[in-house]
XYZ file of C-alpha atoms in Angstrom:
747
model
C 28.537 121.765 67.696
C 25.084 120.209 67.624
C 24.142 117.838 64.675
C 21.458 119.219 62.519
C 19.025 116.536 61.257
C 19.736 116.235 57.187
C 17.494 114.553 54.670
C 19.370 111.615 53.573
C 19.873 111.049 49.945
C 18.366 107.943 48.064
C 15.073 106.552 47.190
C 11.880 108.098 48.152
C 10.774 105.338 50.421
C 13.821 105.600 52.782
C 13.043 106.611 56.255
C 14.562 109.978 57.803
C 15.898 108.870 61.172
C 16.560 111.180 64.099
C 20.331 111.972 63.652
C 20.539 113.221 67.288
C 19.118 109.949 68.576
C 21.194 107.927 66.135
C 24.385 109.852 67.453
C 23.419 109.401 71.066
C 22.778 105.662 70.795
C 26.194 105.227 69.039
C 28.079 107.084 71.433
C 26.425 105.543 74.520
C 27.651 102.109 73.402
C 31.457 103.055 73.506
C 33.775 101.653 75.967
C 35.400 104.956 76.331
C 34.556 108.707 75.594
C 35.586 109.735 72.144
C 38.305 112.081 71.308
C 37.756 115.693 70.051
C 39.065 114.704 66.559
C 36.572 111.488 66.509
C 33.547 114.000 67.252
C 34.750 116.561 64.638
C 34.708 113.850 62.030
C 31.213 112.661 63.219
C 30.149 116.182 62.893
C 31.044 116.206 59.302
C 29.205 112.965 58.637
C 26.275 114.397 60.266
C 26.475 117.411 58.018
C 26.472 115.297 54.926
C 29.909 115.703 54.095
C 32.872 113.467 53.282
C 35.726 113.369 55.586
C 39.385 112.544 55.557
C 40.782 111.634 59.020
C 44.705 111.526 59.266
C 45.712 110.371 62.648
C 48.284 108.023 64.254
C 48.034 104.239 64.011
C 46.162 103.143 66.991
C 44.380 106.404 67.691
C 40.870 105.209 66.867
C 40.128 106.251 63.324
C 38.112 103.148 62.870
C 35.402 104.568 65.319
C 34.592 107.198 62.680
C 34.083 104.528 60.222
C 31.890 102.602 62.515
C 29.762 105.760 62.959
C 29.378 106.136 59.384
C 28.241 102.495 58.983
C 25.968 102.971 61.931
C 24.425 106.010 60.614
C 23.941 104.783 56.997
C 21.951 101.738 58.428
C 19.887 103.667 60.514
C 18.906 105.728 57.388
C 18.105 102.569 55.437
C 20.751 102.837 52.992
C 23.897 100.761 51.920
C 27.655 101.159 53.172
C 30.775 99.520 51.717
C 33.729 99.040 54.020
C 36.962 98.756 51.962
C 40.296 97.732 52.919
C 43.708 97.170 50.929
C 44.204 93.466 52.392
C 42.034 90.491 52.315
C 43.079 89.618 55.858
C 41.913 92.792 57.156
C 38.795 92.503 55.191
C 37.926 89.311 56.954
C 38.773 90.930 60.388
C 36.377 93.720 59.604
C 33.694 91.380 58.529
C 33.922 89.428 61.713
C 33.806 92.764 63.831
C 30.820 94.098 61.963
C 28.927 90.826 61.833
C 29.256 90.716 65.722
C 27.879 94.285 65.855
C 25.034 93.991 63.454
C 24.316 90.441 62.801
C 25.732 88.101 60.053
C 22.423 88.652 58.243
C 23.270 92.372 57.609
C 26.904 91.986 56.747
C 28.438 90.484 53.433
C 32.097 90.026 52.414
C 33.700 90.165 48.806
C 37.332 89.633 48.531
C 37.835 87.948 45.109
C 38.074 84.560 46.595
C 35.011 84.952 49.035
C 31.555 85.821 48.457
C 29.093 86.151 51.382
C 25.930 87.897 51.157
C 26.946 90.752 48.555
C 23.608 92.298 48.516
C 23.702 92.837 52.461
C 23.261 96.417 53.473
C 26.810 96.526 54.800
C 29.533 94.857 52.669
C 33.136 94.524 53.488
C 35.430 94.187 50.417
C 39.013 94.707 49.095
C 39.269 98.167 47.367
C 40.099 96.417 44.046
C 36.746 94.821 44.284
C 34.917 98.112 44.579
C 36.956 99.478 41.654
C 36.082 96.639 39.569
C 32.333 96.916 40.428
C 32.501 100.731 39.479
C 34.173 99.837 36.036
C 31.621 97.107 35.360
C 28.512 99.295 36.540
C 27.575 96.578 38.981
C 23.873 96.426 40.034
C 25.300 96.073 43.798
C 26.039 99.880 43.597
C 22.301 100.793 43.784
C 21.363 102.641 47.009
C 24.941 102.943 48.145
C 25.345 106.050 50.336
C 28.593 105.591 52.319
C 32.132 104.118 51.384
C 34.777 103.664 53.791
C 38.274 103.872 52.365
C 40.621 102.516 55.229
C 44.222 102.938 54.942
C 43.773 105.462 52.090
C 47.615 106.174 52.258
C 47.882 103.089 50.202
C 47.439 105.305 47.104
C 50.929 105.820 47.041
C 51.664 102.222 46.606
C 53.591 101.898 43.365
C 51.820 98.537 42.397
C 48.303 99.064 43.754
C 47.942 102.650 44.583
C 45.981 103.790 41.588
C 42.731 101.806 42.675
C 42.044 104.391 45.451
C 42.030 107.171 43.023
C 39.989 105.347 40.460
C 37.238 104.719 43.137
C 37.254 108.263 44.200
C 37.015 109.642 40.689
C 34.613 106.946 39.264
C 32.119 106.695 42.140
C 28.651 108.251 41.753
C 28.333 111.726 42.962
C 25.746 111.034 45.827
C 28.283 108.639 47.493
C 29.983 110.167 50.655
C 33.378 109.093 51.635
C 35.072 108.155 54.931
C 38.911 108.224 54.319
C 40.982 106.965 56.839
C 44.775 107.492 56.718
C 47.926 107.107 58.849
C 49.416 110.537 59.688
C 50.758 112.101 56.602
C 52.429 115.615 56.230
C 50.288 116.891 53.313
C 46.743 116.018 54.431
C 45.608 119.535 53.426
C 46.791 119.010 49.974
C 45.008 115.624 49.952
C 42.048 117.195 51.228
C 41.972 119.958 48.615
C 42.032 117.240 45.849
C 39.210 115.252 47.451
C 37.043 118.435 47.432
C 37.703 118.790 43.739
C 36.511 115.292 42.963
C 33.903 114.557 45.996
C 32.611 118.099 46.754
C 32.154 118.977 50.357
C 34.955 117.163 52.395
C 36.023 118.019 55.951
C 39.887 117.310 56.641
C 40.356 116.180 60.291
C 44.116 115.908 61.437
C 45.180 114.367 64.793
C 49.016 114.482 65.924
C 48.141 113.417 69.343
C 48.247 109.481 70.500
C 45.650 108.697 72.877
C 48.203 106.606 74.592
C 51.564 108.228 75.372
C 54.351 106.453 73.525
C 57.755 105.994 75.355
C 60.725 105.252 73.235
C 63.709 103.120 74.511
C 66.733 101.394 73.141
C 67.855 97.867 74.372
C 71.506 96.866 74.603
C 73.741 94.525 76.314
C 76.701 95.920 78.303
C 79.593 93.894 78.224
C 81.042 95.208 81.369
C 78.380 93.944 83.725
C 76.989 91.365 81.242
C 73.439 92.949 81.454
C 70.729 93.736 79.027
C 69.338 97.004 79.758
C 66.568 99.157 78.481
C 67.469 103.113 78.225
C 65.699 106.079 77.022
C 65.941 106.810 73.373
C 64.497 110.369 73.471
C 64.583 113.189 76.025
C 61.711 115.396 74.579
C 62.263 115.798 70.844
C 66.259 115.020 71.004
C 68.252 112.022 71.465
C 68.739 111.104 75.106
C 72.261 111.642 76.673
C 72.397 107.712 77.188
C 72.218 107.497 73.531
C 74.969 109.697 72.933
C 77.194 108.163 75.578
C 76.545 104.661 73.847
C 77.400 106.296 70.277
C 80.567 107.878 71.588
C 81.694 104.858 73.352
C 81.212 102.767 70.200
C 83.036 105.341 68.046
C 86.133 105.258 70.222
C 86.341 101.523 70.398
C 85.748 101.368 66.586
C 88.587 103.843 65.893
C 91.128 101.310 67.732
C 90.182 98.395 65.711
C 91.737 97.203 62.432
C 89.613 98.040 59.487
C 88.405 94.359 58.718
C 87.133 94.067 62.254
C 85.323 97.478 62.643
C 81.842 95.644 62.372
C 82.267 94.600 65.816
C 83.224 90.923 65.308
C 86.649 89.330 65.130
C 89.912 89.155 67.164
C 91.724 92.231 66.036
C 91.682 94.637 68.848
C 89.280 95.620 71.733
C 85.794 94.407 71.618
C 82.989 96.818 71.395
C 81.720 97.684 74.753
C 78.161 96.903 73.653
C 76.613 94.219 71.658
C 73.113 93.470 70.473
C 70.823 91.492 73.128
C 69.842 87.947 72.426
C 66.250 87.523 71.902
C 65.578 85.522 75.395
C 67.800 88.039 77.227
C 65.531 90.858 75.808
C 62.380 88.939 76.645
C 63.500 88.360 80.280
C 64.249 92.115 80.457
C 60.811 93.118 78.818
C 59.016 90.677 81.276
C 60.772 91.841 84.678
C 59.846 95.293 83.340
C 56.291 94.415 82.721
C 56.547 95.433 79.431
C 54.664 92.175 77.848
C 52.696 91.608 75.687
C 54.876 92.660 72.950
C 55.263 92.591 69.067
C 58.622 91.996 67.772
C 59.109 93.045 64.348
C 61.648 91.132 62.442
C 61.916 91.727 58.820
C 62.399 88.212 57.651
C 59.903 85.378 57.860
C 62.387 82.708 58.361
C 63.998 84.750 61.399
C 60.306 85.039 62.862
C 60.183 81.180 62.925
C 63.733 80.978 64.183
C 63.037 83.260 67.179
C 60.110 81.055 68.390
C 62.364 78.058 68.204
C 65.215 79.767 69.843
C 62.822 80.685 72.749
C 61.638 77.218 73.158
C 65.186 75.995 73.174
C 66.112 78.371 75.697
C 63.127 77.395 78.054
C 61.078 80.537 77.833
C 57.368 79.817 79.036
C 55.114 82.770 79.517
C 51.738 81.032 80.376
C 50.331 79.431 83.188
C 48.238 76.138 83.056
C 44.800 77.876 82.677
C 46.004 80.005 79.626
C 47.634 77.038 78.263
C 44.406 74.986 78.340
C 42.364 78.002 76.871
C 45.078 78.187 74.043
C 44.705 74.681 73.050
C 40.927 74.836 72.995
C 40.985 77.778 70.824
C 43.749 76.466 68.515
C 41.921 73.001 68.126
C 38.753 74.847 66.949
C 40.753 76.937 64.496
C 42.106 73.995 62.912
C 39.499 71.625 62.940
C 38.534 71.688 59.528
C 42.217 70.545 58.296
C 43.121 67.058 58.117
C 45.832 65.194 59.916
C 48.215 64.968 56.946
C 47.823 68.617 56.229
C 48.603 69.592 59.942
C 51.603 67.502 59.682
C 52.935 69.174 56.617
C 52.267 72.550 58.467
C 54.317 71.507 61.423
C 51.257 71.765 63.844
C 52.704 70.212 66.654
C 55.626 72.624 66.770
C 53.432 75.557 66.129
C 51.258 74.609 69.094
C 54.043 74.191 71.489
C 55.075 77.866 70.846
C 51.580 79.022 71.327
C 51.169 77.207 74.568
C 54.312 78.948 75.894
C 52.760 82.282 74.928
C 55.073 82.795 71.828
C 54.228 82.766 68.287
C 55.424 84.084 64.728
C 53.032 85.889 62.364
C 53.980 86.286 58.510
C 52.476 85.739 55.139
C 54.116 82.327 54.769
C 51.666 80.829 57.473
C 48.470 79.545 56.179
C 45.273 81.777 57.227
C 44.049 79.711 59.760
C 47.351 79.905 61.791
C 47.564 83.506 61.285
C 44.077 84.055 62.473
C 44.521 81.992 65.475
C 47.578 84.066 66.233
C 45.658 87.231 65.994
C 42.630 86.081 68.137
C 44.958 84.743 71.006
C 47.052 87.759 71.133
C 44.291 90.083 71.015
C 42.670 88.081 73.973
C 45.903 88.455 76.025
C 46.732 84.683 75.723
C 50.161 85.219 73.832
C 52.853 87.191 75.249
C 55.187 87.532 72.480
C 54.708 87.490 68.706
C 57.493 87.792 66.356
C 56.207 89.398 63.136
C 57.028 90.803 59.819
C 56.057 94.458 58.968
C 52.822 93.254 57.130
C 51.334 92.976 60.764
C 51.553 96.665 61.024
C 49.436 97.319 57.922
C 46.012 97.458 59.397
C 45.550 94.317 61.435
C 44.065 95.101 64.896
C 46.922 93.596 67.300
C 47.745 96.284 69.629
C 50.438 95.350 72.280
C 51.821 97.178 75.431
C 55.384 97.077 73.732
C 56.573 96.896 69.983
C 60.246 95.869 69.535
C 62.130 96.851 66.399
C 64.761 94.293 66.164
C 66.725 95.849 63.327
C 66.553 99.622 62.476
C 67.496 98.805 58.738
C 65.707 96.873 56.202
C 66.275 95.668 52.616
C 64.497 97.956 49.827
C 64.705 98.662 46.126
C 67.969 100.244 46.531
C 69.444 98.083 49.145
C 69.601 97.968 52.880
C 68.455 101.392 54.203
C 67.550 102.781 57.776
C 63.713 102.949 58.454
C 61.904 105.911 57.373
C 59.859 108.077 59.817
C 56.590 106.777 58.316
C 57.595 103.056 58.600
C 58.940 103.747 62.057
C 55.414 105.420 63.139
C 53.492 102.612 61.326
C 55.508 99.934 63.228
C 55.398 101.575 66.754
C 51.627 102.628 66.214
C 50.610 99.115 67.574
C 52.210 99.995 70.917
C 49.622 100.943 73.850
C 46.272 99.289 74.272
C 43.567 101.761 74.735
C 41.679 100.942 78.122
C 44.591 98.695 79.316
C 47.830 100.697 79.056
C 48.543 104.208 80.498
C 51.593 104.189 78.179
C 52.894 102.326 74.957
C 56.746 101.645 74.628
C 58.785 101.295 71.629
C 61.947 99.800 71.810
C 64.891 99.826 69.425
C 67.495 97.006 69.658
C 71.025 98.474 69.297
C 73.266 97.336 66.544
C 76.456 98.763 65.352
C 75.170 99.520 61.903
C 72.873 102.556 62.831
C 73.817 105.123 65.407
C 71.269 105.697 68.117
C 71.284 109.472 67.150
C 70.042 108.482 63.797
C 67.338 106.181 65.183
C 66.171 109.029 67.629
C 66.180 111.522 64.641
C 63.889 109.323 62.688
C 61.602 108.526 65.639
C 60.706 112.240 65.949
C 61.001 113.155 62.269
C 57.717 114.509 60.533
C 55.590 111.900 58.688
C 56.179 111.743 54.944
C 54.169 113.465 52.285
C 51.638 111.197 50.297
C 52.658 111.058 46.669
C 50.237 109.425 44.061
C 51.311 106.466 42.132
C 48.407 106.868 39.619
C 48.917 105.705 36.031
C 46.407 104.402 33.727
C 46.412 100.786 33.214
C 45.212 98.867 30.057
C 41.897 97.748 31.818
C 41.348 101.400 32.752
C 41.944 102.606 29.109
C 39.568 100.142 27.504
C 36.796 100.966 30.293
C 37.167 104.718 29.479
C 36.642 103.885 25.917
C 33.715 101.756 26.583
C 31.888 104.056 29.001
C 32.896 107.535 28.095
C 33.822 109.864 25.020
C 37.291 111.036 24.494
C 36.760 114.419 26.201
C 34.898 113.071 29.341
C 37.721 110.370 29.628
C 40.468 112.929 29.633
C 38.654 114.982 32.189
C 38.374 111.982 34.475
C 42.194 111.489 34.252
C 42.728 115.232 34.859
C 40.890 114.788 38.083
C 43.211 112.240 39.408
C 45.401 113.071 42.323
C 48.473 112.223 40.355
C 47.494 114.851 37.823
C 46.705 117.428 40.715
C 50.174 116.720 42.125
C 52.098 116.949 38.884
C 50.349 120.154 37.949
C 51.153 121.770 41.376
C 54.779 120.453 41.787
C 56.311 120.673 38.566
C 59.469 123.062 39.057
C 59.467 126.422 37.404
C 61.118 126.258 34.150
C 61.608 122.445 34.297
C 60.083 120.122 31.619
C 56.683 119.342 32.068
C 56.065 115.762 33.340
C 53.894 113.631 31.152
C 50.221 114.159 31.722
C 47.896 111.638 32.473
C 46.586 112.018 28.931
C 49.913 111.441 27.495
C 50.207 108.104 29.536
C 46.670 107.208 28.192
C 47.668 107.897 24.727
C 50.660 105.516 25.029
C 48.443 102.686 26.338
C 45.994 103.337 23.535
C 48.754 103.089 20.911
C 49.795 99.661 22.252
C 46.132 98.633 22.552
C 45.461 99.852 18.960
C 48.809 98.015 17.334
C 47.463 94.934 19.089
C 44.000 94.957 17.957
C 42.094 95.921 21.053
C 40.755 99.287 20.025
C 40.285 101.056 16.722
C 40.200 104.849 17.126
C 37.916 105.584 20.208
C 36.040 102.084 19.591
C 36.719 98.799 21.273
C 37.062 95.656 19.129
C 35.734 92.232 20.544
C 39.270 91.396 22.372
C 38.999 94.888 23.730
C 35.461 94.186 25.366
C 36.957 91.085 26.935
C 39.982 93.077 28.180
C 37.443 95.398 30.012
C 36.290 92.619 32.317
C 39.765 91.290 33.248
C 41.038 92.940 36.520
C 44.607 91.861 36.905
C 48.133 93.543 36.886
C 48.899 91.538 33.627
C 45.197 92.341 32.010
C 46.452 92.881 28.463
C 48.747 89.427 28.527
C 45.584 87.585 30.041
C 43.349 88.930 27.156
C 46.036 87.983 24.621
C 46.405 84.470 25.648
C 42.754 83.997 25.114
C 42.935 85.465 21.805
C 45.992 83.600 20.889
C 44.334 80.446 22.078
C 47.136 79.436 24.373
C 44.203 77.848 26.732
C 42.272 76.240 23.867
C 41.336 72.383 24.535
C 43.439 72.428 27.750
C 41.932 70.268 30.647
C 41.051 72.316 33.682
C 43.898 71.414 35.757
C 46.425 72.482 33.158
C 44.285 75.756 32.487
C 44.721 76.480 36.059
C 48.631 75.625 36.009
C 48.926 78.118 33.021
C 47.289 80.725 34.767
C 49.636 80.395 37.680
C 52.262 81.964 36.036
C 50.397 85.336 36.260
C 50.387 85.150 40.062
C 53.643 83.426 41.020
C 56.659 85.641 41.813
C 59.604 83.842 43.262
C 60.890 85.144 46.444
C 64.082 83.069 46.332
C 65.011 80.563 43.601
C 67.338 77.631 43.807
C 68.664 75.050 41.376
C 66.675 71.725 40.946
C 69.257 69.876 42.679
C 68.900 72.291 45.943
C 72.599 72.861 46.242
C 72.796 76.032 44.657
C 71.506 79.717 45.561
C 71.449 80.791 41.968
C 68.221 81.295 39.925
C 67.129 78.778 37.427
C 69.344 79.403 34.548
C 66.816 78.142 31.909
C 64.815 81.552 32.544
C 61.298 82.011 33.873
C 59.398 79.828 31.573
C 57.704 76.482 32.280
C 58.151 73.935 35.017
C 61.609 72.407 34.874
C 62.010 68.882 33.472
C 62.506 66.273 35.825
C 65.956 66.453 37.227
C 68.343 63.542 35.938
C 68.105 60.488 37.955
C 65.021 61.481 39.725
C 62.779 58.314 40.184
C 59.205 58.151 39.227
C 58.333 56.935 42.720
C 56.191 60.115 43.270
C 54.867 60.164 39.781
C 51.565 58.708 40.608
C 51.145 60.835 43.915
C 51.685 63.994 41.977
C 48.955 63.163 39.503
C 50.651 64.807 36.398
C 52.186 62.203 34.242
C 54.642 63.076 31.288
C 51.960 64.000 28.779
C 50.404 66.468 31.068
C 53.830 68.086 31.875
C 54.713 68.350 28.130
C 51.404 70.016 27.621
C 52.021 72.478 30.398
C 55.459 73.309 29.318
C 54.233 73.855 25.701
C 51.440 76.117 26.676
C 53.575 78.096 28.881
C 56.264 78.466 26.035
C 53.116 80.085 24.117
C 52.456 82.214 26.950
C 56.112 83.628 26.980
C 55.983 84.110 23.351
C 52.704 86.375 23.745
C 54.529 88.041 26.681
C 57.547 88.901 24.357
C 55.363 90.274 21.636
C 53.582 92.627 24.018
C 56.904 93.817 25.627
C 58.371 94.636 22.128
C 55.314 96.919 21.467
C 55.497 98.418 24.909
C 59.156 99.158 24.561
C 58.561 101.151 21.108
C 55.647 103.023 22.710
C 57.603 103.884 25.875
C 55.256 102.093 28.097
C 56.377 100.324 31.352
C 56.733 96.841 30.558
C 54.174 94.046 31.656
C 55.452 91.750 34.055
C 57.105 88.506 32.730
C 55.042 85.533 33.646
C 56.779 82.851 35.879
C 55.555 79.391 35.494
C 57.678 78.153 38.293
C 54.576 76.784 40.219
C 52.603 75.649 37.180
C 53.296 71.959 37.803
C 52.543 72.228 41.653
C 49.333 74.058 40.928
C 48.252 71.625 38.142
C 49.007 68.830 40.790
C 46.928 70.595 43.221
C 44.108 70.853 40.802
C 44.321 67.107 39.948
C 43.607 66.283 43.607
C 47.076 65.799 44.959
C 47.795 66.133 48.669
C 49.126 69.225 50.119
C 52.331 67.494 51.201
C 52.870 66.403 47.489
C 52.304 69.623 45.830
C 55.032 71.357 48.161
C 57.193 68.499 47.095
C 56.449 69.042 43.442
C 57.404 72.728 43.932
C 60.633 71.811 45.551
C 61.367 69.272 42.791
C 60.767 71.746 40.240
C 63.249 74.136 41.776
C 61.167 76.586 43.901
C 60.708 76.511 47.512
C 57.212 77.997 48.564
C 55.941 78.549 51.948
C 52.701 76.942 52.770
C 50.873 80.327 53.226
C 52.172 81.539 50.024
C 50.987 78.520 48.118
C 47.542 79.078 49.514
C 47.453 82.703 48.611
C 48.655 81.964 45.162
C 46.038 79.335 44.453
C 43.355 81.545 45.808
C 44.544 84.296 43.330
C 44.823 81.774 40.482
C 41.085 80.787 41.278
C 40.172 84.427 41.152
C 41.760 84.588 37.673
C 40.408 81.279 36.679
C 36.874 82.962 37.572
C 37.450 85.814 35.572
C 38.572 83.574 32.324
C 35.176 81.656 32.759
C 33.323 84.890 32.644
C 35.188 86.437 29.527
C 36.350 83.671 27.341
C 34.749 83.720 23.902
C 35.705 80.078 23.529
C 32.828 78.029 25.114
C 35.409 75.038 25.787
C 37.882 77.427 27.687
C 35.179 78.876 29.574
C 33.951 75.528 30.529
C 37.284 74.242 31.808
C 37.760 77.517 33.535
C 34.658 77.032 35.523
C 35.469 73.532 36.411
C 38.704 74.360 37.438
C 37.698 76.702 40.230
C 36.146 74.026 42.609
C 39.452 72.046 41.991
C 41.493 74.844 43.333
C 39.337 75.876 46.107
C 39.515 72.612 48.369
C 41.276 71.428 51.597
C 43.737 73.794 53.122
C 43.314 76.354 50.550
C 39.565 76.547 51.160
C 40.238 76.647 54.920
C 40.053 80.036 56.619
C 40.167 80.504 60.242
C 37.245 79.167 62.304
C 38.466 80.865 65.597
C 35.649 81.788 68.105
C 35.223 85.493 68.169
C 33.890 85.725 71.530
C 37.291 85.393 73.527
C 38.213 88.328 75.772
C 39.567 91.429 74.142
C 37.587 91.250 70.979
C 35.745 94.410 69.889
C 34.657 96.609 66.939
C 37.126 99.571 67.790
C-alpha cells in the first residue's frame, strides 16, 4: 500500500513534508528490512491514524515508535515518548539523543528535567498524566504520543495512568501504543477507537527470531548436566515426560517426609537441579552465551556472581577485561572513593572483568547502567537478573535461563503464568546476531516439566483494566469539568468499557466508575476538600499533588504537620510516603520479626548503643524527637482518613512508614552514604543502596511538589531548600557510561 501524503495538523506555519520521502529516508537507515507488521503500522501512521501494536517482546515494536517520532519531527511538530520506568526513559533518552542530537531531545522523569521544551521529550507516563491534569503549556503543538508498554494499564497500582492519558489528551493527538502480546488486542483496539477515533490494530504473533525451548537437568547416573528439548511442536517433548515419570516413580518409594527430594529416607531422585556453574559450563560449551539468568531474588543474584567467582568461572579475555575496566571507570568517575567502598566496587568490578554481573533494583543506577551497556556491547557473558530487567530494558541475549519456574505473589508461591514466561523469554535472540534464541528452564522437583511445557505454549492473557478514580483525579475533574462532563469522561475509561461488556447476565452489576467517584467525593466532602461540585482551598492544593497517598499529603499540609520544620526534618517526614519495607528486623538485628512498635517514627536509640556515631549522623537528640513527634502527627492524620474511608467503602490509603525518616534526615543534613545506611540499620531497617537512592529521589520529587503547593510560605521555603540537600552525591549520580560502545542502537 502506498502512503498518501496528508496535511499534518497544527499551526498554520508548519511545513508539509513529502511523506513518501520521509518514509524512504527512515527505512533506508535501518540495519535490516522491516517486517510486514511494522510496515502495516507505519501505513497507519502515514494515514493519520493512531495505532496499537501488540507483538512479542523483542520483535521490534519500538521501530514503529521511532518512525512516528521521525515523521513528527519532519513535520515540525512535537512528540512525547512515554515509558513506565525511569530507567527505560533514561535509556530511550540516550538512544533518541544519539539519533537526533541532544539539542532536540528532552527528558522528564520527576527527578530529571532536561530540555522540557525540546521537540522530542521522553518522560514517564505519570509525568504526561500530570501535565494533562495541570493543563501544561508544554502540551502546545503536541502531535504524537508514544505509550510504550501500554499493557501496564492492568498494573493494580499504576495502571490507571495510561487510561487517564488516553482519555484526557486533546483530540488532535495521535497515539502509538506498544504492547506485549495480549489475547484481547481487538477489544483494546475497539476501546481506543471509542476514545481516540481512527485507530489501527496491528497484531503480530510471530517472533522474528525462532525461540527454542529447553530444560536443564543434572543426571545422577552419569553425573552430567544436560540440555534437553522442552517442546516438540506444541506439546511437551518425550524427554520431559520420561523425566517426570522417573521422578514420580522414585518419589512414590520415598517416605512422605522426604518426598521433596532430600534426606536419607529411601532412594535418591534420579535427577537434581544443576548448580549454577555446571549450567554455565554447559551453556558455554553449547555456544549459548551470552545469557540472562532470571532469579526472583536480589540476594540470590548477588550470591550467584560470588559463587561463579569462587568456582573460578572466567568468560573474558585480556582485551575484553581492559575494555570493561575502562568503561566502568568512566561510569563511576563521579562517585567518591568512600561511596565506592560502601557499594562494594572492588568485588563488583571483579565480577564484571570475569564477564559476570548481577542486575536488580537494589543496585545504584550507575552500576545498573554500566551492566546494561557492557552486556549490550557483548562484553558481559552472563547476567543474573530479577524480573524487572524483562520489563522494557533493551538487553537482548542469545539465551534466557529461568532458574525457578515458581515465584512468590500475593497468594503465595505459584508457577509462572504464560504472560510472565513470554515476558522473560522475550529477551532471547539478538536480531542481526542470532539465527535462534534459546529459553532454558532449570529442572526442579516442585514443577513438572509437562506443566512448564503447557505454560510455555499457552495463549497470552487478556489485558484487564485496573482503572479507579483517585482523589487527585476526583478534584481535577471537579476543577476542570462540570459534573456531566466528568461522568462522561469516566464512562469512557477502559475499566468501565470492560465492566459494561463482561458483567455476567443476571449478576449484580459491578460498581460503576460514577459510583466509585461518588464515594471518593464523599470522603473529600467530609474532610473539607470539596463542597458539592466546588473545590475548597485545600482541594485546590490537592489538585496539584500527584502521589499514591495524595490526600494524606494534602492533609498534613492542612494539619500543619510540617509547620516550622527545618528542611532536613521536612524531608525525613515526607520519606514516610515513599518507604515501604521489603523485610524488617528488630533493632538488635537478631530477629526476623517486624518492629513490634508499629509503622510509626524512627525507633529510639537501642539500649546500650553508644553515641560514637552521633556526630557523624548529624541528627542529635532534639532533631530525633522532633522527627518522631511529627511522624506521630502524620500517623494521626492517616488514621483519621482511614476511618472516613472505611465508612465510605473506599480502599484505604496506604499507611505511612517512617522507618527511614532518620536516615533520610541524616542524608539531608550532609551525612555520608555509609553513615546513612548505618543509621537505617541502627533504626531497624536494612536497605539496599539502590533502594535508598530511589527512595531519596522520590522524596525529592514529593518535596518539590510540597514547595509548589504549600500555602504556608515557611513550609514552601523549607521544601525548596530541602531538594538540593537530597539530590547530591550518589543520589544525584546517574550512569555516565559512554554510549558509543559496539552494539548500541535505537531499535
